[in-house]
Coordinates of C-alpha atoms and ligand atoms in Angstrom, one line a residue:
M1 CA 22.4 6.4 -1.2
Y2 CA 18.8 7.4 -0.7
S3 CA 17.2 10.4 -2.7
E4 CA 15.9 13.3 -0.7
K5 CA 12.4 12.4 -1.6
V6 CA 12.9 9.0 0.2
M7 CA 14.5 10.5 3.1
D8 CA 11.6 13.1 3.4
H9 CA 8.8 10.3 3.1
F10 CA 10.9 8.1 5.5
Q11 CA 11.1 10.9 8.1
N12 CA 7.9 12.4 7.7
P13 CA 5.7 9.5 6.3
R14 CA 2.1 10.6 4.9
N15 CA -1.0 8.6 5.7
V16 CA 0.1 6.5 8.5
G17 CA -2.7 5.0 10.6
E18 CA -5.9 3.1 9.9
I19 CA -9.3 3.7 8.5
E20 CA -12.2 2.6 10.5
N21 CA -14.8 0.7 8.4
A22 CA -12.5 0.8 5.5
S23 CA -13.9 -0.2 2.2
G24 CA -11.1 -2.5 1.5
V25 CA -8.1 -3.8 3.7
G26 CA -5.0 -5.5 2.5
T27 CA -2.3 -7.0 4.3
V28 CA 0.8 -8.8 2.7
G29 CA 4.0 -10.1 3.6
N30 CA 7.3 -9.8 1.8
A31 CA 8.6 -13.0 1.0
K32 CA 12.2 -11.8 0.9
C33 CA 12.5 -10.2 4.2
G34 CA 9.5 -11.2 6.3
D35 CA 8.3 -7.5 6.7
I36 CA 4.5 -6.8 6.7
M37 CA 2.3 -4.0 5.2
R38 CA -1.3 -3.2 5.7
I39 CA -3.2 -0.7 3.5
Y40 CA -6.8 0.6 4.2
L41 CA -8.8 2.2 1.3
D42 CA -11.9 4.4 1.6
I43 CA -13.7 4.3 -1.6
D44 CA -16.9 6.2 -2.5
E45 CA -19.7 5.0 -4.6
N46 CA -18.1 6.4 -7.8
Q47 CA -15.2 4.1 -7.1
V48 CA -12.9 7.1 -6.2
I49 CA -10.4 6.4 -3.5
Q50 CA -11.3 9.1 -1.0
D51 CA -8.7 8.1 1.6
C52 CA -5.9 5.8 2.0
K53 CA -3.8 4.8 5.0
F54 CA -1.1 2.3 5.9
K55 CA 0.6 0.6 8.8
T56 CA 3.8 -1.4 8.5
F57 CA 6.2 -3.4 10.2
G58 CA 9.0 -2.7 7.5
C59 CA 12.1 -1.0 6.8
G60 CA 12.7 2.7 5.8
A61 CA 12.4 2.0 2.2
A62 CA 9.1 0.3 2.7
V63 CA 7.8 3.2 4.9
A64 CA 8.8 5.8 2.1
T65 CA 7.3 3.8 -0.9
S66 CA 4.1 3.3 1.0
S67 CA 3.9 7.0 2.0
M68 CA 4.4 7.8 -1.6
A69 CA 2.1 5.1 -2.9
T70 CA -0.8 6.1 -0.6
E71 CA -0.3 9.8 -1.8
L72 CA -0.5 8.8 -5.4
V73 CA -3.7 6.7 -5.2
K74 CA -5.7 9.2 -3.2
G75 CA -8.1 10.9 -5.2
K76 CA -7.7 8.3 -8.0
T77 CA -10.4 5.9 -9.2
I78 CA -9.8 2.2 -8.8
R79 CA -8.9 1.7 -12.3
E80 CA -6.3 4.7 -12.2
A81 CA -5.0 3.2 -8.9
M82 CA -4.2 -0.1 -10.7
E83 CA -1.6 1.9 -12.5
V84 CA 0.3 3.0 -9.5
T85 CA 2.9 0.3 -9.8
N86 CA 6.1 -0.2 -7.6
K87 CA 8.0 1.3 -10.6
A88 CA 5.9 4.4 -10.7
V89 CA 6.2 4.8 -7.0
M90 CA 10.1 4.4 -7.2
E91 CA 10.1 7.0 -10.2
A92 CA 8.0 9.3 -8.0
L93 CA 10.7 8.9 -5.1
D94 CA 13.7 9.6 -7.8
G95 CA 14.6 5.9 -7.4
L96 CA 15.8 3.5 -4.7
P97 CA 19.0 1.4 -4.4
P98 CA 18.7 -2.0 -6.3
V99 CA 18.8 -4.1 -3.0
K100 CA 15.6 -2.1 -1.7
V101 CA 13.6 -2.7 -4.6
H102 CA 11.8 -5.4 -3.2
C103 CA 10.6 -3.3 -0.3
S104 CA 8.7 -1.0 -2.9
L105 CA 6.5 -4.1 -3.8
L106 CA 4.9 -4.3 -0.4
A107 CA 3.0 -1.2 -1.1
E108 CA 1.9 -2.2 -4.4
E109 CA 0.9 -5.7 -3.2
A110 CA -1.0 -4.2 -0.1
I111 CA -3.0 -1.9 -2.4
H112 CA -4.0 -4.8 -4.8
A113 CA -4.9 -6.9 -1.8
A114 CA -7.1 -3.9 -0.3
L115 CA -8.7 -3.4 -3.7
W116 CA -9.4 -7.3 -4.0
D117 CA -11.0 -7.1 -0.5
Y118 CA -13.1 -4.2 -1.8
A119 CA -14.1 -6.0 -4.9
E120 CA -15.1 -9.1 -3.1
K121 CA -17.2 -7.1 -0.6
N122 CA -19.1 -5.3 -3.3
G123 CA -19.3 -8.3 -5.7
I124 CA -17.4 -6.5 -8.7
K125 CA -14.5 -7.5 -10.8
I126 CA -11.5 -5.1 -11.3
E127 CA -9.8 -5.6 -14.6
G128 CA -6.2 -6.8 -14.4
L129 CA -6.6 -7.4 -10.6
E130 CA -5.4 -10.8 -9.5
K131 CA -6.0 -12.4 -6.1
P132 CA -3.4 -11.5 -3.7
K133 CA -0.6 -14.1 -3.1
S134 CA 0.2 -13.6 0.4
D135 CA -2.9 -12.0 2.1
I136 CA -2.4 -12.3 5.8
H137 CA -5.6 -12.6 7.8
E138 CA -6.7 -10.0 10.2
G139 CA -5.0 -10.2 13.7
E140 CA -2.2 -12.6 13.0
E141 CA 0.6 -10.1 13.3
E142 CA -1.0 -7.5 15.6
E143 CA 1.9 -7.5 18.1
E144 CA 4.6 -6.9 15.7
E145 CA 3.3 -3.6 14.3
V146 CA 5.5 -0.6 14.8
Y147 CA 3.3 2.1 13.2
Ligands
FES201 FE1 11.6 -5.7 4.4 FE2 12.5 -3.6 3.3 S1 13.8 -4.9 4.1 S2 10.5 -4.2 3.5

């Protein structure tokens, strides 16, 4: 039921971890299952994403989509990163079962939340970016993290 790419990214997730002094950090919760995702972005002075890492308390599909999403945004400008939607991530993974589509939203929403954090810290506006709906504050879910 899962594509080879999903299994690969689930079994060998890329970019798991955290970035110290990240340019932007976003943590979101999935309203459907209660799972949590945190994304760290390292953005340089040209607004290029140099590094991206994630930590999650989420299912295998969330791990695989976040792994792929972090790979896709690395090296992109923040404007290009806005185009990395959950649909684009799912396409890159050769699809997800319909019941798992909501899991892929975690990565997209956490990247947006991290970009929002970066924009706020730097006093800039990113076109098309909206305030994250479900940002969770640092520390609230510390003990539940598995990655
Ligand atoms: Fe919660 Fe997949 S079931 S993220």
